[in-house]
Each structure stands twice: as structure tokens, then as C-alpha cells.
Amino acid sequence: MHSKSLRNSTKLRALLLMPSSEVVLDRHIGWFSSLRVLDFSLSKLDNISVEDFLVWICSLKRLAYLNLSGVSGIKELPSSIRKLRNLQLLILCGCSNLVRLNPYITTLKKLVVLDLGSCGLEYLPKGLGRLFYLQELSGFKISNQANKQSCRLHELREFYLRRYRHKTLPTWINPEQLSSLQYLCIENGDLTHIETRPQHVADSLYTWNIEGLCFKVLPSLKVDWKNLEQDMPLLRYAEVSGCFNLQNFPRSDDKLVVWRKNED
């Protein structure tokens, strides 16, 4: 990116680089303070300081959309990320060297989409539940090991789990940890069992508040549907296909079945 060609574009609202373009920063880069959209996906950062590059980005206070997908030189976002108070979409998928999200990311109150696909993150920072407008959190790896630094998702309402290649779910997927969960979608996986029974924690009993389910292409899943209904008293709707080992399910054909409460 050569800023000389953009010196007369001080009111530029969107800047999108072609894939594999070489990024060049100089003192004129500050002219782009009006940017709302910035797409550096798959850009080369070989000849610049990644730290300086990120500091510049975090000075763009009007930025609403930031795509850094495939920029492998990024290891960590700086604390100045908190300055992007208008940011709504943050795309970091393919940042394979990204190992930590700065906790200040939880101050981005307007964030709607956070894409972390194919990143090297071991955990998500605490406080993500404070992002009231966050609708899509995608791409992070599911871990079965508890991490004291990791966030808790008590406010999560929808959960999509795809291509999960383990036989059981992580222990943190339970009605106490996901107390606000209303919709659960599990697709194309190797699950054999899902624990649906109420959970006792201290002197409290937690039951699922799930209202909608989607089970697709889970050929090894063995669940008794009648027990599931009892364990999920609020369940009203389900989509099921490719689940050949469900017991007592109202319909047994291989096609997509839409189930509704009291229609069986």
C-alpha cells in the first residue's frame, strides 16, 4: 500500500487491499482517520513492524469493520485495541500465530461478529459475556480442559458445534455453565453421548433451558428421545437428520425431520 497515491483521499471510508499485496507504512498513513472499513486479509507484512502496523490500526477510532484474516505475523492484539469503540466486525480467521486475545477486547461494546477460525488461541479472555451485541463468535477450538483465564459463557443463547471429532462433549457444556442457552446445534460429528440430565452444583439443581435443538449427521449418537424431553422441559422444536441411533424418536426416516412439541 503506497500512501502517495492516496494523499488526496483524506475522507476515504473503505480501504481494501488485494490478496498478497505488500503493505508499506509511512508518516502519511495517519491521513486515513475517516476509515470505516479496513480489509488487509492475506496481506504481506514482511517489510514492516507488525506492532507498528497494529498500533496504527488501533488509532482509527471510526473503524467499524476490520478484516485481518490470513495475516500470519500477528501474535497478539495490542492493548490499544480498546480505542476501536465503534468496531462491529473483527475477522481474525487464519491468523495462525495468534495465541492470545488482549483482555481489552471485552471493552468493544459494539462488537457484533468475532471470527477466530484457524487461530492458535488456547482460551478466550474473561468478560466476553459483557459484549451485549455480540451475535457471532466463531472458529475457536473446543477444549475439554478448564482454564482459569478463560471466559465463561453464562449469557450465551445460541451455540453451534460443527465437525467435533470426539465421543463426548467437554465437561463445561452443561446447564450450570450455559444457563442462558436456548438453542443448540450440533452437526457432522462423532458424538456417541450427550449428557442431558439436571446437574447438581452445591445445593442447587440446574436443568437445561434449551427451547430448540438441531442434530445433523451424528450417526453414532445414542440418545433416548423420551429421556431427553424430560431433561429439557422447555424444548419446543428440533431438526434431526442423519442420526440413525436415536431411540424412541417419533420418526425414523433418514430425511430431515422437523419435530415440534406435542406433534409426536
mmCIF file of C-alpha atoms in Angstrom:
data_model
loop_
_atom_site.group_PDB
_atom_site.id
_atom_site.type_symbol
_atom_site.label_atom_id
_atom_site.label_comp_id
_atom_site.label_asym_id
_atom_site.label_seq_id
_atom_site.Cartn_x
_atom_site.Cartn_y
_atom_site.Cartn_z
ATOM 1 C CA MET A 1 0.000 0.000 0.000
ATOM 2 C CA HIS A 2 1.672 3.213 -1.164
ATOM 3 C CA SER A 3 0.173 6.222 0.591
ATOM 4 C CA LYS A 4 1.397 8.714 -2.069
ATOM 5 C CA SER A 5 -1.410 7.577 -4.338
ATOM 6 C CA LEU A 6 -3.922 8.268 -1.566
ATOM 7 C CA ARG A 7 -2.786 11.683 -0.369
ATOM 8 C CA ASN A 8 -5.900 13.300 -1.821
ATOM 9 C CA SER A 9 -8.190 10.759 -0.160
ATOM 10 C CA THR A 10 -8.326 12.074 3.372
ATOM 11 C CA LYS A 11 -12.048 11.293 3.591
ATOM 12 C CA LEU A 12 -11.602 7.703 2.463
ATOM 13 C CA ARG A 13 -14.204 5.457 4.102
ATOM 14 C CA ALA A 14 -13.090 1.998 2.913
ATOM 15 C CA LEU A 15 -9.666 0.549 2.134
ATOM 16 C CA LEU A 16 -9.394 -2.975 0.734
ATOM 17 C CA LEU A 17 -6.070 -4.444 -0.371
ATOM 18 C CA MET A 18 -5.781 -7.151 -2.972
ATOM 19 C CA PRO A 19 -4.696 -10.536 -1.572
ATOM 20 C CA SER A 20 -0.932 -10.856 -1.122
ATOM 21 C CA SER A 21 -0.419 -7.107 -1.590
ATOM 22 C CA GLU A 22 2.651 -5.667 0.101
ATOM 23 C CA VAL A 23 1.916 -3.203 2.885
ATOM 24 C CA VAL A 24 4.076 -0.082 3.181
ATOM 25 C CA LEU A 25 3.571 2.342 6.062
ATOM 26 C CA ASP A 26 4.957 5.884 6.272
ATOM 27 C CA ARG A 27 4.175 9.141 8.071
ATOM 28 C CA HIS A 28 1.227 9.883 5.756
ATOM 29 C CA ILE A 29 -0.695 6.860 6.909
ATOM 30 C CA GLY A 30 -2.418 8.947 9.590
ATOM 31 C CA TRP A 31 -4.424 10.687 6.901
ATOM 32 C CA PHE A 32 -6.894 7.822 6.814
ATOM 33 C CA SER A 33 -8.567 8.668 10.100
ATOM 34 C CA SER A 34 -12.031 8.586 8.486
ATOM 35 C CA LEU A 35 -11.842 4.899 7.584
ATOM 36 C CA ARG A 36 -14.867 2.786 8.466
ATOM 37 C CA VAL A 37 -13.847 -0.373 6.588
ATOM 38 C CA LEU A 38 -10.330 -1.851 6.508
ATOM 39 C CA ASP A 39 -9.523 -5.150 4.814
ATOM 40 C CA PHE A 40 -5.921 -6.386 4.973
ATOM 41 C CA SER A 41 -6.758 -10.073 4.501
ATOM 42 C CA LEU A 42 -3.825 -12.166 3.200
ATOM 43 C CA SER A 43 -1.604 -9.068 3.023
ATOM 44 C CA LYS A 44 2.176 -9.281 3.345
ATOM 45 C CA LEU A 45 3.774 -7.675 6.383
ATOM 46 C CA ASP A 46 7.315 -8.805 5.650
ATOM 47 C CA ASN A 47 8.875 -5.344 5.475
ATOM 48 C CA ILE A 48 7.116 -3.574 8.329
ATOM 49 C CA SER A 49 6.816 -3.871 12.077
ATOM 50 C CA VAL A 50 3.669 -5.810 12.905
ATOM 51 C CA GLU A 51 3.468 -3.962 16.230
ATOM 52 C CA ASP A 52 3.562 -0.545 14.494
ATOM 53 C CA PHE A 53 1.024 -1.777 11.978
ATOM 54 C CA LEU A 54 -1.423 -2.779 14.710
ATOM 55 C CA VAL A 55 -0.879 0.446 16.659
ATOM 56 C CA TRP A 56 -1.799 2.410 13.536
ATOM 57 C CA ILE A 57 -4.939 0.346 13.027
ATOM 58 C CA CYS A 58 -5.964 0.954 16.627
ATOM 59 C CA SER A 59 -5.748 4.712 16.031
ATOM 60 C CA LEU A 60 -8.628 4.536 13.531
ATOM 61 C CA LYS A 61 -11.332 5.374 16.026
ATOM 62 C CA ARG A 62 -14.149 5.392 13.454
ATOM 63 C CA LEU A 63 -13.385 1.892 12.200
ATOM 64 C CA ALA A 64 -16.430 -0.413 12.133
ATOM 65 C CA TYR A 65 -15.125 -3.351 10.050
ATOM 66 C CA LEU A 66 -11.638 -4.849 10.350
ATOM 67 C CA ASN A 67 -10.514 -7.918 8.408
ATOM 68 C CA LEU A 68 -7.038 -9.266 9.196
ATOM 69 C CA SER A 69 -7.700 -12.840 8.095
ATOM 70 C CA GLY A 70 -4.642 -14.761 6.982
ATOM 71 C CA VAL A 71 -2.143 -12.213 8.320
ATOM 72 C CA SER A 72 0.157 -14.763 9.906
ATOM 73 C CA GLY A 73 2.564 -12.305 11.540
ATOM 74 C CA ILE A 74 0.058 -11.307 14.216
ATOM 75 C CA LYS A 75 0.792 -12.967 17.563
ATOM 76 C CA GLU A 76 -1.226 -10.754 19.891
ATOM 77 C CA LEU A 77 -3.508 -7.746 19.635
ATOM 78 C CA PRO A 78 -2.243 -4.654 21.496
ATOM 79 C CA SER A 79 -3.986 -3.109 24.484
ATOM 80 C CA SER A 80 -4.793 -0.106 22.284
ATOM 81 C CA ILE A 81 -7.492 -2.280 20.683
ATOM 82 C CA ARG A 82 -9.756 -0.661 23.293
ATOM 83 C CA LYS A 83 -9.680 2.552 21.229
ATOM 84 C CA LEU A 84 -11.774 0.960 18.477
ATOM 85 C CA ARG A 85 -15.014 1.740 20.244
ATOM 86 C CA ASN A 86 -17.059 1.694 17.024
ATOM 87 C CA LEU A 87 -15.805 -1.695 15.837
ATOM 88 C CA GLN A 88 -18.623 -4.077 14.919
ATOM 89 C CA LEU A 89 -16.922 -6.816 12.889
ATOM 90 C CA LEU A 90 -13.474 -8.231 13.685
ATOM 91 C CA ILE A 91 -12.219 -11.001 11.391
ATOM 92 C CA LEU A 92 -9.055 -12.813 12.535
ATOM 93 C CA CYS A 93 -9.548 -16.221 10.925
ATOM 94 C CA GLY A 94 -6.364 -17.781 9.572
ATOM 95 C CA CYS A 95 -4.080 -15.791 11.896
ATOM 96 C CA SER A 96 -2.256 -18.992 12.751
ATOM 97 C CA ASN A 97 0.270 -17.352 15.082
ATOM 98 C CA LEU A 98 -2.323 -15.532 17.155
ATOM 99 C CA VAL A 99 -2.032 -17.145 20.595
ATOM 100 C CA ARG A 100 -3.703 -14.576 22.852
ATOM 101 C CA LEU A 101 -6.536 -12.081 22.713
ATOM 102 C CA ASN A 102 -5.886 -8.977 24.749
ATOM 103 C CA PRO A 103 -8.437 -8.715 27.584
ATOM 104 C CA TYR A 104 -9.252 -5.199 26.381
ATOM 105 C CA ILE A 105 -11.180 -6.787 23.530
ATOM 106 C CA THR A 106 -14.004 -7.118 26.040
ATOM 107 C CA THR A 107 -14.368 -3.307 26.002
ATOM 108 C CA LEU A 108 -15.516 -3.265 22.365
ATOM 109 C CA LYS A 109 -19.150 -2.793 23.317
ATOM 110 C CA LYS A 110 -20.456 -2.546 19.737
ATOM 111 C CA LEU A 111 -18.827 -5.767 18.522
ATOM 112 C CA VAL A 112 -21.312 -7.996 16.670
ATOM 113 C CA VAL A 113 -19.079 -10.556 14.923
ATOM 114 C CA LEU A 114 -15.786 -12.062 16.153
ATOM 115 C CA ASP A 115 -14.292 -14.677 13.808
ATOM 116 C CA LEU A 116 -11.340 -16.665 15.191
ATOM 117 C CA GLY A 117 -11.236 -19.591 12.778
ATOM 118 C CA SER A 118 -7.894 -21.444 12.490
ATOM 119 C CA CYS A 119 -6.177 -19.342 15.154
ATOM 120 C CA GLY A 120 -3.813 -20.754 17.769
ATOM 121 C CA LEU A 121 -5.791 -19.470 20.745
ATOM 122 C CA GLU A 122 -5.799 -21.642 23.849
ATOM 123 C CA TYR A 123 -8.599 -19.757 25.585
ATOM 124 C CA LEU A 124 -10.875 -16.738 25.301
ATOM 125 C CA PRO A 125 -10.484 -13.875 27.784
ATOM 126 C CA LYS A 126 -12.886 -13.429 30.650
ATOM 127 C CA GLY A 127 -15.552 -10.810 30.165
ATOM 128 C CA LEU A 128 -16.757 -11.671 26.653
ATOM 129 C CA GLY A 129 -20.186 -12.048 28.213
ATOM 130 C CA ARG A 130 -20.206 -8.268 28.655
ATOM 131 C CA LEU A 131 -20.311 -7.788 24.877
ATOM 132 C CA PHE A 132 -24.055 -7.311 24.780
ATOM 133 C CA TYR A 133 -24.340 -7.012 20.982
ATOM 134 C CA LEU A 134 -22.086 -9.967 20.140
ATOM 135 C CA GLN A 135 -24.127 -12.309 17.922
ATOM 136 C CA GLU A 136 -21.495 -14.487 16.284
ATOM 137 C CA LEU A 137 -18.405 -15.961 17.941
ATOM 138 C CA SER A 138 -16.943 -18.492 15.541
ATOM 139 C CA GLY A 139 -13.930 -20.617 14.854
ATOM 140 C CA PHE A 140 -12.370 -21.139 18.280
ATOM 141 C CA LYS A 141 -11.280 -24.624 19.220
ATOM 142 C CA ILE A 142 -13.322 -26.523 21.778
ATOM 143 C CA SER A 143 -11.215 -27.584 24.754
ATOM 144 C CA ASN A 144 -12.176 -30.091 27.415
ATOM 145 C CA GLN A 145 -9.701 -28.680 29.920
ATOM 146 C CA ALA A 146 -10.715 -25.885 32.249
ATOM 147 C CA ASN A 147 -8.591 -22.734 32.068
ATOM 148 C CA LYS A 148 -8.771 -20.213 34.900
ATOM 149 C CA GLN A 149 -8.075 -17.385 32.458
ATOM 150 C CA SER A 150 -10.824 -18.409 30.077
ATOM 151 C CA CYS A 151 -14.158 -16.663 29.780
ATOM 152 C CA ARG A 152 -17.454 -18.058 30.995
ATOM 153 C CA LEU A 153 -20.411 -18.077 28.646
ATOM 154 C CA HIS A 154 -23.315 -17.792 31.056
ATOM 155 C CA GLU A 155 -25.073 -15.338 28.720
ATOM 156 C CA LEU A 156 -24.694 -17.452 25.565
ATOM 157 C CA ARG A 157 -28.077 -18.029 23.911
ATOM 158 C CA GLU A 158 -27.147 -19.927 20.734
ATOM 159 C CA PHE A 159 -24.349 -22.486 20.319
ATOM 160 C CA TYR A 160 -23.277 -24.103 17.028
ATOM 161 C CA LEU A 161 -20.830 -27.016 17.184
ATOM 162 C CA ARG A 162 -19.640 -28.458 13.868
ATOM 163 C CA ARG A 163 -17.125 -31.165 12.925
ATOM 164 C CA TYR A 164 -16.465 -32.108 16.544
ATOM 165 C CA ARG A 165 -14.409 -35.314 16.442
ATOM 166 C CA HIS A 166 -14.814 -36.592 19.983
ATOM 167 C CA LYS A 167 -17.278 -39.045 21.503
ATOM 168 C CA THR A 168 -18.431 -36.860 24.394
ATOM 169 C CA LEU A 169 -18.861 -33.135 24.902
ATOM 170 C CA PRO A 170 -16.463 -31.085 27.064
ATOM 171 C CA THR A 171 -17.473 -31.005 30.716
ATOM 172 C CA TRP A 172 -18.132 -27.253 30.626
ATOM 173 C CA ILE A 173 -21.053 -27.792 28.255
ATOM 174 C CA ASN A 174 -23.640 -28.250 30.972
ATOM 175 C CA PRO A 175 -26.800 -26.488 32.224
ATOM 176 C CA GLU A 176 -24.950 -24.679 35.006
ATOM 177 C CA GLN A 177 -22.228 -23.175 32.799
ATOM 178 C CA LEU A 178 -24.626 -22.427 29.908
ATOM 179 C CA SER A 179 -27.616 -21.368 31.943
ATOM 180 C CA SER A 180 -28.994 -18.976 29.285
ATOM 181 C CA LEU A 181 -28.638 -21.351 26.335
ATOM 182 C CA GLN A 182 -31.832 -21.537 24.281
ATOM 183 C CA TYR A 183 -30.672 -23.146 21.027
ATOM 184 C CA LEU A 184 -28.094 -25.909 20.477
ATOM 185 C CA CYS A 185 -26.965 -27.077 17.034
ATOM 186 C CA ILE A 186 -24.538 -30.000 16.617
ATOM 187 C CA GLU A 187 -23.626 -31.071 13.089
ATOM 188 C CA ASN A 188 -21.323 -33.566 11.416
ATOM 189 C CA GLY A 189 -19.547 -35.102 14.386
ATOM 190 C CA ASP A 190 -18.551 -38.312 16.144
ATOM 191 C CA LEU A 191 -20.535 -37.858 19.355
ATOM 192 C CA THR A 192 -21.898 -41.028 20.919
ATOM 193 C CA HIS A 193 -23.461 -39.500 24.031
ATOM 194 C CA ILE A 194 -24.857 -36.193 25.272
ATOM 195 C CA GLU A 195 -25.455 -35.702 28.977
ATOM 196 C CA THR A 196 -28.887 -34.118 29.350
ATOM 197 C CA ARG A 197 -29.690 -34.853 32.984
ATOM 198 C CA PRO A 198 -30.008 -31.995 35.504
ATOM 199 C CA GLN A 199 -26.767 -31.064 37.243
ATOM 200 C CA HIS A 200 -26.280 -30.676 40.988
ATOM 201 C CA VAL A 201 -23.863 -27.898 41.967
ATOM 202 C CA ALA A 202 -23.521 -27.216 45.695
ATOM 203 C CA ASP A 203 -27.125 -27.056 46.903
ATOM 204 C CA SER A 204 -28.595 -26.062 43.541
ATOM 205 C CA LEU A 205 -30.112 -28.112 40.742
ATOM 206 C CA TYR A 206 -29.627 -26.875 37.180
ATOM 207 C CA THR A 207 -31.742 -28.027 34.241
ATOM 208 C CA TRP A 208 -31.372 -27.123 30.590
ATOM 209 C CA ASN A 209 -33.335 -24.087 29.343
ATOM 210 C CA ILE A 210 -32.971 -25.167 25.718
ATOM 211 C CA GLU A 211 -36.005 -24.472 23.524
ATOM 212 C CA GLY A 212 -34.600 -25.569 20.151
ATOM 213 C CA LEU A 213 -32.276 -28.381 19.002
ATOM 214 C CA CYS A 214 -30.602 -29.306 15.747
ATOM 215 C CA PHE A 215 -28.887 -32.696 15.356
ATOM 216 C CA LYS A 216 -27.493 -33.403 11.887
ATOM 217 C CA VAL A 217 -25.147 -36.131 10.642
ATOM 218 C CA LEU A 218 -24.398 -37.666 14.030
ATOM 219 C CA PRO A 219 -24.538 -41.353 13.062
ATOM 220 C CA SER A 220 -23.034 -42.623 16.341
ATOM 221 C CA LEU A 221 -25.187 -40.590 18.709
ATOM 222 C CA LYS A 222 -27.179 -42.782 21.099
ATOM 223 C CA VAL A 223 -29.780 -40.791 22.993
ATOM 224 C CA ASP A 224 -33.206 -41.789 24.264
ATOM 225 C CA TRP A 225 -35.523 -39.077 22.969
ATOM 226 C CA LYS A 226 -38.095 -39.585 25.717
ATOM 227 C CA ASN A 227 -35.444 -39.042 28.373
ATOM 228 C CA LEU A 228 -34.167 -36.003 26.501
ATOM 229 C CA GLU A 229 -37.642 -34.466 26.501
ATOM 230 C CA GLN A 230 -37.926 -34.990 30.235
ATOM 231 C CA ASP A 231 -34.497 -33.479 30.875
ATOM 232 C CA MET A 232 -35.247 -30.454 28.647
ATOM 233 C CA PRO A 233 -38.720 -29.374 29.770
ATOM 234 C CA LEU A 234 -38.674 -26.172 27.683
ATOM 235 C CA LEU A 235 -37.852 -27.952 24.411
ATOM 236 C CA ARG A 236 -40.352 -26.964 21.732
ATOM 237 C CA TYR A 237 -38.603 -27.512 18.411
ATOM 238 C CA ALA A 238 -35.996 -29.829 16.889
ATOM 239 C CA GLU A 239 -34.474 -30.615 13.497
ATOM 240 C CA VAL A 240 -32.971 -34.090 13.108
ATOM 241 C CA SER A 241 -31.304 -35.866 10.186
ATOM 242 C CA GLY A 242 -28.584 -38.472 9.770
ATOM 243 C CA CYS A 243 -28.905 -39.636 13.385
ATOM 244 C CA PHE A 244 -29.561 -43.344 12.980
ATOM 245 C CA ASN A 245 -29.192 -44.434 16.613
ATOM 246 C CA LEU A 246 -31.672 -42.151 18.347
ATOM 247 C CA GLN A 247 -34.036 -44.194 20.484
ATOM 248 C CA ASN A 248 -37.779 -43.517 20.714
ATOM 249 C CA PHE A 249 -37.611 -40.688 18.218
ATOM 250 C CA PRO A 250 -41.071 -40.088 16.688
ATOM 251 C CA ARG A 251 -39.868 -40.643 13.113
ATOM 252 C CA SER A 252 -37.077 -42.874 11.892
ATOM 253 C CA ASP A 253 -36.567 -41.977 8.206
ATOM 254 C CA ASP A 254 -33.231 -40.601 7.040
ATOM 255 C CA LYS A 255 -34.569 -37.295 5.737
ATOM 256 C CA LEU A 256 -34.671 -34.089 7.709
ATOM 257 C CA VAL A 257 -37.353 -34.327 10.361
ATOM 258 C CA VAL A 258 -38.829 -31.248 11.992
ATOM 259 C CA TRP A 259 -40.222 -32.083 15.420
ATOM 260 C CA ARG A 260 -42.488 -29.840 17.456
ATOM 261 C CA LYS A 261 -43.765 -30.303 20.960
ATOM 262 C CA ASN A 262 -46.983 -32.342 21.156
ATOM 263 C CA GLU A 263 -46.795 -33.318 17.461
ATOM 264 C CA ASP A 264 -45.434 -36.810 18.038
#
